[in-house]
């Protein structure tokens, strides 16, 4: 994970070296006898601990606003505390403003960390919603798909029948979502990266569903979404939103960015499950053929 944040780590290291250069060049070294070891240990220890927290944060989180605020704020605390510690080794002119600005990084860093924790709190709320959307599956103790940890096609069929039997006449829609050119992803980046793509797409879909919706891995690179109390038109609107959200993903493999896009088909979940799924699968196949024909013509 640290490899993803190498530029942040390099910038932090260069900032520490710049501090040492500034104090060594513009300051006057203090004799050993006047060093205040209590201040050195407290201020230097704060810098060291803040640096360790930066590493912990970057090694456990992907990129994003929360990570930038937390890591950036801790890095500022580290640099400001380090500059404060260097004051114990070098005498700086009282007229020098840059020394005060460096030390002012500590409260500024604390402000950034506070903002990061605020957004992190909202992120945790979203994750809790994410887990609630899986509750229906956990409660039934059904088999999980090994890769995505979503329910499989058999469980989906049972749930369609359940909706049709226990809630007759109530609106219910089914959406199939298919990853464009998934076989090309496997071919170019390898099957392991293909599995990571399936996991990432599954997480993104879950984060953007209603609490009562059921997401399953239907087959291969295809996901199925059962939406109680939704018409086909409402399901289509949500499906377009899901397609847009997945299209904005920035999924990176070792060899570069992996482009991901979806196509979808939806219908009222009133027909028998096998017939309904076969109908939507044909629609997706026709979309794929039309896209391939358009690409060939271009």
PDB file of C-alpha atoms in Angstrom:
ATOM      1  CA  UNK A   1       0.000   0.000   0.000  1.00  0.00           C
ATOM      2  CA  UNK A   2       2.894   2.378   0.721  1.00  0.00           C
ATOM      3  CA  UNK A   3       3.901   2.077  -2.934  1.00  0.00           C
ATOM      4  CA  UNK A   4       0.726   3.973  -3.856  1.00  0.00           C
ATOM      5  CA  UNK A   5       1.832   6.901  -1.650  1.00  0.00           C
ATOM      6  CA  UNK A   6       5.526   7.002  -2.555  1.00  0.00           C
ATOM      7  CA  UNK A   7       5.368  10.631  -3.719  1.00  0.00           C
ATOM      8  CA  UNK A   8       3.851  11.702  -0.390  1.00  0.00           C
ATOM      9  CA  UNK A   9       6.613   9.876   1.487  1.00  0.00           C
ATOM     10  CA  UNK A  10       9.310  11.384  -0.741  1.00  0.00           C
ATOM     11  CA  UNK A  11       7.882  14.901  -0.238  1.00  0.00           C
ATOM     12  CA  UNK A  12       7.795  14.425   3.550  1.00  0.00           C
ATOM     13  CA  UNK A  13      11.398  13.194   3.604  1.00  0.00           C
ATOM     14  CA  UNK A  14      12.558  16.129   1.481  1.00  0.00           C
ATOM     15  CA  UNK A  15      10.726  18.549   3.801  1.00  0.00           C
ATOM     16  CA  UNK A  16      12.617  17.149   6.802  1.00  0.00           C
ATOM     17  CA  UNK A  17      15.921  17.468   4.962  1.00  0.00           C
ATOM     18  CA  UNK A  18      15.032  21.033   3.981  1.00  0.00           C
ATOM     19  CA  UNK A  19      14.410  21.872   7.650  1.00  0.00           C
ATOM     20  CA  UNK A  20      17.834  20.545   8.604  1.00  0.00           C
ATOM     21  CA  UNK A  21      19.420  22.531   5.754  1.00  0.00           C
ATOM     22  CA  UNK A  22      17.667  25.757   6.736  1.00  0.00           C
ATOM     23  CA  UNK A  23      18.656  25.549  10.399  1.00  0.00           C
ATOM     24  CA  UNK A  24      22.214  24.481   9.632  1.00  0.00           C
ATOM     25  CA  UNK A  25      22.666  27.239   7.050  1.00  0.00           C
ATOM     26  CA  UNK A  26      20.799  30.149   8.630  1.00  0.00           C
ATOM     27  CA  UNK A  27      21.236  29.273  12.298  1.00  0.00           C
ATOM     28  CA  UNK A  28      24.149  29.111  14.704  1.00  0.00           C
ATOM     29  CA  UNK A  29      24.898  25.801  16.392  1.00  0.00           C
ATOM     30  CA  UNK A  30      24.363  25.874  20.152  1.00  0.00           C
ATOM     31  CA  UNK A  31      26.980  24.342  22.455  1.00  0.00           C
ATOM     32  CA  UNK A  32      26.205  20.952  23.892  1.00  0.00           C
ATOM     33  CA  UNK A  33      26.068  22.356  27.417  1.00  0.00           C
ATOM     34  CA  UNK A  34      22.956  24.459  26.714  1.00  0.00           C
ATOM     35  CA  UNK A  35      20.913  21.714  25.070  1.00  0.00           C
ATOM     36  CA  UNK A  36      17.588  21.220  26.844  1.00  0.00           C
ATOM     37  CA  UNK A  37      17.105  17.488  26.834  1.00  0.00           C
ATOM     38  CA  UNK A  38      13.536  17.631  28.106  1.00  0.00           C
ATOM     39  CA  UNK A  39      12.480  19.769  25.135  1.00  0.00           C
ATOM     40  CA  UNK A  40      14.528  17.663  22.725  1.00  0.00           C
ATOM     41  CA  UNK A  41      12.914  14.432  23.895  1.00  0.00           C
ATOM     42  CA  UNK A  42       9.369  15.836  23.984  1.00  0.00           C
ATOM     43  CA  UNK A  43       9.488  17.738  20.672  1.00  0.00           C
ATOM     44  CA  UNK A  44      11.600  15.139  18.884  1.00  0.00           C
ATOM     45  CA  UNK A  45       9.410  12.352  20.244  1.00  0.00           C
ATOM     46  CA  UNK A  46       6.312  14.126  18.932  1.00  0.00           C
ATOM     47  CA  UNK A  47       7.923  14.355  15.489  1.00  0.00           C
ATOM     48  CA  UNK A  48       8.881  10.672  15.528  1.00  0.00           C
ATOM     49  CA  UNK A  49       5.432   9.525  16.652  1.00  0.00           C
ATOM     50  CA  UNK A  50       3.703  11.729  14.069  1.00  0.00           C
ATOM     51  CA  UNK A  51       5.950  10.209  11.403  1.00  0.00           C
ATOM     52  CA  UNK A  52       5.022   6.692  12.539  1.00  0.00           C
ATOM     53  CA  UNK A  53       1.332   7.632  12.388  1.00  0.00           C
ATOM     54  CA  UNK A  54       1.852   8.898   8.833  1.00  0.00           C
ATOM     55  CA  UNK A  55       3.277   5.495   7.877  1.00  0.00           C
ATOM     56  CA  UNK A  56       0.428   3.672   9.612  1.00  0.00           C
ATOM     57  CA  UNK A  57      -2.152   5.814   7.808  1.00  0.00           C
ATOM     58  CA  UNK A  58      -0.609   5.444   4.366  1.00  0.00           C
ATOM     59  CA  UNK A  59       0.020   1.719   4.767  1.00  0.00           C
ATOM     60  CA  UNK A  60      -3.589   0.953   5.702  1.00  0.00           C
ATOM     61  CA  UNK A  61      -5.650   3.216   3.433  1.00  0.00           C
ATOM     62  CA  UNK A  62      -6.073   3.833  -0.292  1.00  0.00           C
ATOM     63  CA  UNK A  63      -5.801   7.321  -1.722  1.00  0.00           C
ATOM     64  CA  UNK A  64      -8.616   9.791  -1.221  1.00  0.00           C
ATOM     65  CA  UNK A  65      -9.674  12.910   0.649  1.00  0.00           C
ATOM     66  CA  UNK A  66      -9.671  11.288   4.090  1.00  0.00           C
ATOM     67  CA  UNK A  67      -6.220   9.789   3.570  1.00  0.00           C
ATOM     68  CA  UNK A  68      -4.812  13.087   2.283  1.00  0.00           C
ATOM     69  CA  UNK A  69      -6.193  15.051   5.238  1.00  0.00           C
ATOM     70  CA  UNK A  70      -5.054  12.560   7.877  1.00  0.00           C
ATOM     71  CA  UNK A  71      -1.612  11.892   6.406  1.00  0.00           C
ATOM     72  CA  UNK A  72      -1.075  15.517   5.401  1.00  0.00           C
ATOM     73  CA  UNK A  73      -2.056  16.816   8.826  1.00  0.00           C
ATOM     74  CA  UNK A  74       0.184  14.317  10.609  1.00  0.00           C
ATOM     75  CA  UNK A  75       3.047  15.171   8.253  1.00  0.00           C
ATOM     76  CA  UNK A  76       2.646  18.869   9.121  1.00  0.00           C
ATOM     77  CA  UNK A  77       2.674  18.015  12.832  1.00  0.00           C
ATOM     78  CA  UNK A  78       5.819  15.955  12.244  1.00  0.00           C
ATOM     79  CA  UNK A  79       7.602  18.730  10.337  1.00  0.00           C
ATOM     80  CA  UNK A  80       6.514  21.470  12.762  1.00  0.00           C
ATOM     81  CA  UNK A  81       7.602  19.444  15.795  1.00  0.00           C
ATOM     82  CA  UNK A  82      10.883  18.573  14.094  1.00  0.00           C
ATOM     83  CA  UNK A  83      11.511  22.274  13.403  1.00  0.00           C
ATOM     84  CA  UNK A  84      10.686  23.063  17.023  1.00  0.00           C
ATOM     85  CA  UNK A  85      13.184  20.393  18.086  1.00  0.00           C
ATOM     86  CA  UNK A  86      15.903  21.866  15.841  1.00  0.00           C
ATOM     87  CA  UNK A  87      15.528  25.127  17.772  1.00  0.00           C
ATOM     88  CA  UNK A  88      17.253  23.317  20.624  1.00  0.00           C
ATOM     89  CA  UNK A  89      20.346  22.712  18.474  1.00  0.00           C
ATOM     90  CA  UNK A  90      20.536  25.974  16.497  1.00  0.00           C
ATOM     91  CA  UNK A  91      20.090  29.600  17.535  1.00  0.00           C
ATOM     92  CA  UNK A  92      17.863  31.490  15.088  1.00  0.00           C
ATOM     93  CA  UNK A  93      17.618  35.261  14.809  1.00  0.00           C
ATOM     94  CA  UNK A  94      14.526  36.732  16.448  1.00  0.00           C
ATOM     95  CA  UNK A  95      13.751  38.572  13.205  1.00  0.00           C
ATOM     96  CA  UNK A  96      13.549  35.338  11.187  1.00  0.00           C
ATOM     97  CA  UNK A  97       9.915  34.664  10.329  1.00  0.00           C
ATOM     98  CA  UNK A  98      10.395  31.337   8.583  1.00  0.00           C
ATOM     99  CA  UNK A  99      11.177  29.637  11.898  1.00  0.00           C
ATOM    100  CA  UNK A 100       7.823  30.711  13.319  1.00  0.00           C
ATOM    101  CA  UNK A 101       6.001  29.633  10.162  1.00  0.00           C
ATOM    102  CA  UNK A 102       7.515  26.158  10.378  1.00  0.00           C
ATOM    103  CA  UNK A 103       6.472  25.791  14.009  1.00  0.00           C
ATOM    104  CA  UNK A 104       2.976  27.028  13.050  1.00  0.00           C
ATOM    105  CA  UNK A 105       2.582  23.847  10.997  1.00  0.00           C
ATOM    106  CA  UNK A 106       1.670  21.982  14.196  1.00  0.00           C
ATOM    107  CA  UNK A 107      -1.714  23.673  14.836  1.00  0.00           C
ATOM    108  CA  UNK A 108      -2.412  23.718  11.096  1.00  0.00           C
ATOM    109  CA  UNK A 109      -1.717  19.987  10.982  1.00  0.00           C
ATOM    110  CA  UNK A 110      -4.053  19.415  13.908  1.00  0.00           C
ATOM    111  CA  UNK A 111      -6.782  21.267  11.993  1.00  0.00           C
ATOM    112  CA  UNK A 112      -6.223  19.016   8.955  1.00  0.00           C
ATOM    113  CA  UNK A 113      -6.329  15.886  11.114  1.00  0.00           C
ATOM    114  CA  UNK A 114      -9.572  17.094  12.695  1.00  0.00           C
ATOM    115  CA  UNK A 115     -11.118  17.625   9.251  1.00  0.00           C
ATOM    116  CA  UNK A 116      -9.869  14.201   8.208  1.00  0.00           C
ATOM    117  CA  UNK A 117     -11.485  12.580  11.243  1.00  0.00           C
ATOM    118  CA  UNK A 118     -14.747  14.389  10.442  1.00  0.00           C
ATOM    119  CA  UNK A 119     -14.829  12.951   6.913  1.00  0.00           C
ATOM    120  CA  UNK A 120     -13.597   9.599   8.211  1.00  0.00           C
ATOM    121  CA  UNK A 121     -16.642   9.536  10.497  1.00  0.00           C
ATOM    122  CA  UNK A 122     -18.924   9.991   7.474  1.00  0.00           C
ATOM    123  CA  UNK A 123     -16.960   7.290   5.661  1.00  0.00           C
ATOM    124  CA  UNK A 124     -17.650   4.898   8.544  1.00  0.00           C
ATOM    125  CA  UNK A 125     -21.366   5.653   8.319  1.00  0.00           C
ATOM    126  CA  UNK A 126     -21.237   4.711   4.621  1.00  0.00           C
ATOM    127  CA  UNK A 127     -19.419   1.493   5.457  1.00  0.00           C
ATOM    128  CA  UNK A 128     -22.065   0.645   8.058  1.00  0.00           C
ATOM    129  CA  UNK A 129     -24.724   1.104   5.386  1.00  0.00           C
ATOM    130  CA  UNK A 130     -22.625  -1.147   3.158  1.00  0.00           C
ATOM    131  CA  UNK A 131     -22.708  -3.879   5.814  1.00  0.00           C
ATOM    132  CA  UNK A 132     -26.446  -3.439   6.345  1.00  0.00           C
ATOM    133  CA  UNK A 133     -26.965  -4.122   2.647  1.00  0.00           C
ATOM    134  CA  UNK A 134     -25.263  -7.473   3.169  1.00  0.00           C
ATOM    135  CA  UNK A 135     -27.394  -8.270   6.240  1.00  0.00           C
ATOM    136  CA  UNK A 136     -30.086  -9.991   4.220  1.00  0.00           C
ATOM    137  CA  UNK A 137     -27.509 -12.434   2.916  1.00  0.00           C
ATOM    138  CA  UNK A 138     -25.812 -12.965   6.283  1.00  0.00           C
ATOM    139  CA  UNK A 139     -29.131 -13.599   7.988  1.00  0.00           C
ATOM    140  CA  UNK A 140     -29.955 -16.412   5.574  1.00  0.00           C
ATOM    141  CA  UNK A 141     -26.535 -18.082   6.034  1.00  0.00           C
ATOM    142  CA  UNK A 142     -26.357 -18.896   2.323  1.00  0.00           C
ATOM    143  CA  UNK A 143     -23.281 -19.725   0.308  1.00  0.00           C
ATOM    144  CA  UNK A 144     -21.082 -16.815  -0.713  1.00  0.00           C
ATOM    145  CA  UNK A 145     -19.330 -16.366  -3.995  1.00  0.00           C
ATOM    146  CA  UNK A 146     -15.692 -17.068  -3.210  1.00  0.00           C
ATOM    147  CA  UNK A 147     -14.305 -13.960  -4.923  1.00  0.00           C
ATOM    148  CA  UNK A 148     -16.861 -11.209  -4.271  1.00  0.00           C
ATOM    149  CA  UNK A 149     -18.502 -12.616  -1.113  1.00  0.00           C
ATOM    150  CA  UNK A 150     -21.879 -11.927  -2.731  1.00  0.00           C
ATOM    151  CA  UNK A 151     -24.732 -14.403  -3.048  1.00  0.00           C
ATOM    152  CA  UNK A 152     -24.749 -16.712  -6.042  1.00  0.00           C
ATOM    153  CA  UNK A 153     -27.247 -17.256  -8.868  1.00  0.00           C
ATOM    154  CA  UNK A 154     -29.192 -19.976  -7.039  1.00  0.00           C
ATOM    155  CA  UNK A 155     -29.834 -17.681  -4.097  1.00  0.00           C
ATOM    156  CA  UNK A 156     -30.928 -14.952  -6.521  1.00  0.00           C
ATOM    157  CA  UNK A 157     -33.503 -17.267  -8.116  1.00  0.00           C
ATOM    158  CA  UNK A 158     -34.872 -18.202  -4.700  1.00  0.00           C
ATOM    159  CA  UNK A 159     -35.236 -14.551  -3.754  1.00  0.00           C
ATOM    160  CA  UNK A 160     -37.044 -13.722  -7.004  1.00  0.00           C
ATOM    161  CA  UNK A 161     -39.509 -16.550  -6.302  1.00  0.00           C
ATOM    162  CA  UNK A 162     -39.847 -15.328  -2.702  1.00  0.00           C
ATOM    163  CA  UNK A 163     -40.776 -11.821  -3.870  1.00  0.00           C
ATOM    164  CA  UNK A 164     -43.260 -13.194  -6.413  1.00  0.00           C
ATOM    165  CA  UNK A 165     -44.875 -15.560  -3.907  1.00  0.00           C
ATOM    166  CA  UNK A 166     -45.026 -13.427  -0.763  1.00  0.00           C
ATOM    167  CA  UNK A 167     -45.539  -9.987  -2.322  1.00  0.00           C
ATOM    168  CA  UNK A 168     -47.770 -10.559  -5.363  1.00  0.00           C
ATOM    169  CA  UNK A 169     -48.755  -7.419  -7.188  1.00  0.00           C
ATOM    170  CA  UNK A 170     -46.008  -5.346  -5.567  1.00  0.00           C
ATOM    171  CA  UNK A 171     -43.454  -3.741  -7.898  1.00  0.00           C
ATOM    172  CA  UNK A 172     -40.102  -5.473  -8.100  1.00  0.00           C
ATOM    173  CA  UNK A 173     -37.362  -5.094 -10.694  1.00  0.00           C
ATOM    174  CA  UNK A 174     -34.285  -7.015 -11.722  1.00  0.00           C
ATOM    175  CA  UNK A 175     -31.134  -5.521 -13.223  1.00  0.00           C
ATOM    176  CA  UNK A 176     -28.241  -7.360 -14.838  1.00  0.00           C
ATOM    177  CA  UNK A 177     -24.912  -5.529 -15.029  1.00  0.00           C
ATOM    178  CA  UNK A 178     -22.018  -6.769 -17.149  1.00  0.00           C
ATOM    179  CA  UNK A 179     -18.392  -5.574 -17.209  1.00  0.00           C
ATOM    180  CA  UNK A 180     -17.341  -4.540 -20.712  1.00  0.00           C
ATOM    181  CA  UNK A 181     -14.408  -6.486 -22.134  1.00  0.00           C
ATOM    182  CA  UNK A 182     -13.696  -8.376 -18.932  1.00  0.00           C
ATOM    183  CA  UNK A 183     -11.884 -11.114 -20.862  1.00  0.00           C
ATOM    184  CA  UNK A 184      -9.458  -8.459 -22.119  1.00  0.00           C
ATOM    185  CA  UNK A 185      -8.733  -7.401 -18.523  1.00  0.00           C
ATOM    186  CA  UNK A 186      -7.923 -11.013 -17.629  1.00  0.00           C
ATOM    187  CA  UNK A 187      -5.768 -11.366 -20.718  1.00  0.00           C
ATOM    188  CA  UNK A 188      -3.805  -8.130 -20.254  1.00  0.00           C
ATOM    189  CA  UNK A 189      -3.500  -7.984 -16.462  1.00  0.00           C
ATOM    190  CA  UNK A 190      -3.985 -11.593 -15.382  1.00  0.00           C
ATOM    191  CA  UNK A 191      -6.753 -13.510 -13.620  1.00  0.00           C
ATOM    192  CA  UNK A 192      -5.727 -12.300 -10.165  1.00  0.00           C
ATOM    193  CA  UNK A 193      -6.196  -8.692 -11.257  1.00  0.00           C
ATOM    194  CA  UNK A 194      -9.498  -9.699 -12.847  1.00  0.00           C
ATOM    195  CA  UNK A 195     -10.627 -11.008  -9.470  1.00  0.00           C
ATOM    196  CA  UNK A 196      -9.634  -7.684  -7.867  1.00  0.00           C
ATOM    197  CA  UNK A 197     -11.718  -5.868 -10.479  1.00  0.00           C
ATOM    198  CA  UNK A 198     -14.746  -8.023  -9.606  1.00  0.00           C
ATOM    199  CA  UNK A 199     -14.263  -7.236  -5.915  1.00  0.00           C
ATOM    200  CA  UNK A 200     -13.862  -3.497  -6.554  1.00  0.00           C
ATOM    201  CA  UNK A 201     -16.945  -3.327  -8.774  1.00  0.00           C
ATOM    202  CA  UNK A 202     -18.969  -5.310  -6.221  1.00  0.00           C
ATOM    203  CA  UNK A 203     -17.977  -2.893  -3.427  1.00  0.00           C
ATOM    204  CA  UNK A 204     -18.795   0.150  -5.553  1.00  0.00           C
ATOM    205  CA  UNK A 205     -22.216  -1.243  -6.443  1.00  0.00           C
ATOM    206  CA  UNK A 206     -23.015  -2.056  -2.804  1.00  0.00           C
ATOM    207  CA  UNK A 207     -22.104   1.441  -1.680  1.00  0.00           C
ATOM    208  CA  UNK A 208     -24.651   2.941  -4.083  1.00  0.00           C
ATOM    209  CA  UNK A 209     -27.661   0.685  -3.445  1.00  0.00           C
ATOM    210  CA  UNK A 210     -30.712   1.077  -1.265  1.00  0.00           C
ATOM    211  CA  UNK A 211     -30.729  -0.882   1.983  1.00  0.00           C
ATOM    212  CA  UNK A 212     -33.389  -3.345   0.769  1.00  0.00           C
ATOM    213  CA  UNK A 213     -31.732  -4.111  -2.574  1.00  0.00           C
ATOM    214  CA  UNK A 214     -30.011  -7.460  -3.072  1.00  0.00           C
ATOM    215  CA  UNK A 215     -26.794  -7.680  -5.094  1.00  0.00           C
ATOM    216  CA  UNK A 216     -25.566 -11.062  -6.339  1.00  0.00           C
ATOM    217  CA  UNK A 217     -22.821 -12.295  -8.597  1.00  0.00           C
ATOM    218  CA  UNK A 218     -24.863 -13.978 -11.300  1.00  0.00           C
ATOM    219  CA  UNK A 219     -22.109 -15.486 -13.469  1.00  0.00           C
ATOM    220  CA  UNK A 220     -18.592 -14.618 -14.569  1.00  0.00           C
ATOM    221  CA  UNK A 221     -18.350 -10.838 -14.849  1.00  0.00           C
ATOM    222  CA  UNK A 222     -22.094 -10.364 -14.487  1.00  0.00           C
ATOM    223  CA  UNK A 223     -23.888  -8.972 -11.428  1.00  0.00           C
ATOM    224  CA  UNK A 224     -27.613  -9.138 -10.681  1.00  0.00           C
ATOM    225  CA  UNK A 225     -29.550  -6.594  -8.647  1.00  0.00           C
ATOM    226  CA  UNK A 226     -32.986  -7.408  -7.232  1.00  0.00           C
ATOM    227  CA  UNK A 227     -34.917  -4.272  -6.274  1.00  0.00           C
ATOM    228  CA  UNK A 228     -38.124  -4.735  -4.249  1.00  0.00           C
ATOM    229  CA  UNK A 229     -40.660  -1.880  -4.459  1.00  0.00           C
ATOM    230  CA  UNK A 230     -39.082  -0.521  -7.639  1.00  0.00           C
ATOM    231  CA  UNK A 231     -40.501  -0.347 -11.153  1.00  0.00           C
ATOM    232  CA  UNK A 232     -38.434  -1.104 -14.231  1.00  0.00           C
ATOM    233  CA  UNK A 233     -38.124   2.638 -14.919  1.00  0.00           C
ATOM    234  CA  UNK A 234     -36.838   3.316 -11.393  1.00  0.00           C
ATOM    235  CA  UNK A 235     -34.432   0.390 -11.687  1.00  0.00           C
ATOM    236  CA  UNK A 236     -33.177   1.704 -15.022  1.00  0.00           C
ATOM    237  CA  UNK A 237     -32.489   5.127 -13.479  1.00  0.00           C
ATOM    238  CA  UNK A 238     -30.504   3.556 -10.636  1.00  0.00           C
ATOM    239  CA  UNK A 239     -28.670   1.306 -13.082  1.00  0.00           C
ATOM    240  CA  UNK A 240     -27.491   4.322 -15.067  1.00  0.00           C
ATOM    241  CA  UNK A 241     -26.258   5.855 -11.815  1.00  0.00           C
ATOM    242  CA  UNK A 242     -24.354   2.655 -10.998  1.00  0.00           C
ATOM    243  CA  UNK A 243     -22.826   2.603 -14.477  1.00  0.00           C
ATOM    244  CA  UNK A 244     -21.663   6.201 -14.010  1.00  0.00           C
ATOM    245  CA  UNK A 245     -20.183   5.518 -10.566  1.00  0.00           C
ATOM    246  CA  UNK A 246     -18.243   2.472 -11.762  1.00  0.00           C
ATOM    247  CA  UNK A 247     -17.042   4.453 -14.770  1.00  0.00           C
ATOM    248  CA  UNK A 248     -15.496   7.010 -12.393  1.00  0.00           C
ATOM    249  CA  UNK A 249     -13.482   4.369 -10.536  1.00  0.00           C
ATOM    250  CA  UNK A 250      -9.697   4.666 -10.653  1.00  0.00           C
ATOM    251  CA  UNK A 251      -8.605   1.049 -10.446  1.00  0.00           C
ATOM    252  CA  UNK A 252      -4.853   0.544 -10.781  1.00  0.00           C
ATOM    253  CA  UNK A 253      -2.925  -2.651 -11.403  1.00  0.00           C
ATOM    254  CA  UNK A 254       0.820  -3.091 -11.191  1.00  0.00           C
ATOM    255  CA  UNK A 255       1.149  -2.441 -14.931  1.00  0.00           C
ATOM    256  CA  UNK A 256      -1.121   0.609 -15.071  1.00  0.00           C
ATOM    257  CA  UNK A 257      -4.708   1.769 -14.769  1.00  0.00           C
ATOM    258  CA  UNK A 258      -7.462  -0.756 -15.541  1.00  0.00           C
ATOM    259  CA  UNK A 259     -10.364   0.881 -17.432  1.00  0.00           C
ATOM    260  CA  UNK A 260     -13.739  -0.392 -16.188  1.00  0.00           C
ATOM    261  CA  UNK A 261     -17.184   0.221 -17.655  1.00  0.00           C
ATOM    262  CA  UNK A 262     -20.569  -1.509 -17.377  1.00  0.00           C
ATOM    263  CA  UNK A 263     -23.596  -2.156 -19.533  1.00  0.00           C
ATOM    264  CA  UNK A 264     -26.974  -3.077 -18.101  1.00  0.00           C
ATOM    265  CA  UNK A 265     -30.427  -4.422 -18.810  1.00  0.00           C
ATOM    266  CA  UNK A 266     -33.477  -4.318 -16.540  1.00  0.00           C
ATOM    267  CA  UNK A 267     -37.068  -5.557 -16.402  1.00  0.00           C
ATOM    268  CA  UNK A 268     -39.953  -6.101 -14.013  1.00  0.00           C
ATOM    269  CA  UNK A 269     -39.321  -9.255 -11.948  1.00  0.00           C
ATOM    270  CA  UNK A 270     -42.717 -10.780 -12.759  1.00  0.00           C
ATOM    271  CA  UNK A 271     -41.668 -13.642 -15.072  1.00  0.00           C
ATOM    272  CA  UNK A 272     -40.245 -16.995 -13.903  1.00  0.00           C
ATOM    273  CA  UNK A 273     -36.626 -16.483 -12.735  1.00  0.00           C
ATOM    274  CA  UNK A 274     -34.966 -18.571 -15.458  1.00  0.00           C
ATOM    275  CA  UNK A 275     -36.941 -16.920 -18.240  1.00  0.00           C
ATOM    276  CA  UNK A 276     -36.350 -13.464 -16.763  1.00  0.00           C
ATOM    277  CA  UNK A 277     -32.591 -13.984 -16.435  1.00  0.00           C
ATOM    278  CA  UNK A 278     -32.373 -15.475 -19.933  1.00  0.00           C
ATOM    279  CA  UNK A 279     -34.216 -12.461 -21.380  1.00  0.00           C
ATOM    280  CA  UNK A 280     -31.890  -9.969 -19.685  1.00  0.00           C
ATOM    281  CA  UNK A 281     -28.825 -11.999 -20.687  1.00  0.00           C
ATOM    282  CA  UNK A 282     -29.928 -11.816 -24.334  1.00  0.00           C
ATOM    283  CA  UNK A 283     -30.318  -8.056 -24.039  1.00  0.00           C
ATOM    284  CA  UNK A 284     -26.775  -7.726 -22.701  1.00  0.00           C
ATOM    285  CA  UNK A 285     -25.455  -9.965 -25.467  1.00  0.00           C
ATOM    286  CA  UNK A 286     -27.178  -7.809 -28.109  1.00  0.00           C
ATOM    287  CA  UNK A 287     -25.667  -4.671 -26.548  1.00  0.00           C
ATOM    288  CA  UNK A 288     -22.215  -6.251 -26.679  1.00  0.00           C
ATOM    289  CA  UNK A 289     -22.697  -7.211 -30.332  1.00  0.00           C
ATOM    290  CA  UNK A 290     -23.902  -3.717 -31.229  1.00  0.00           C
ATOM    291  CA  UNK A 291     -20.903  -2.164 -29.486  1.00  0.00           C
ATOM    292  CA  UNK A 292     -18.493  -4.511 -31.237  1.00  0.00           C
ATOM    293  CA  UNK A 293     -20.109  -3.741 -34.599  1.00  0.00           C
ATOM    294  CA  UNK A 294     -19.857  -0.007 -33.944  1.00  0.00           C
ATOM    295  CA  UNK A 295     -16.200  -0.318 -32.987  1.00  0.00           C
ATOM    296  CA  UNK A 296     -15.441  -2.349 -36.120  1.00  0.00           C
ATOM    297  CA  UNK A 297     -17.236   0.207 -38.328  1.00  0.00           C
ATOM    298  CA  UNK A 298     -15.297   3.062 -36.771  1.00  0.00           C
TER     299      UNK A 298
END
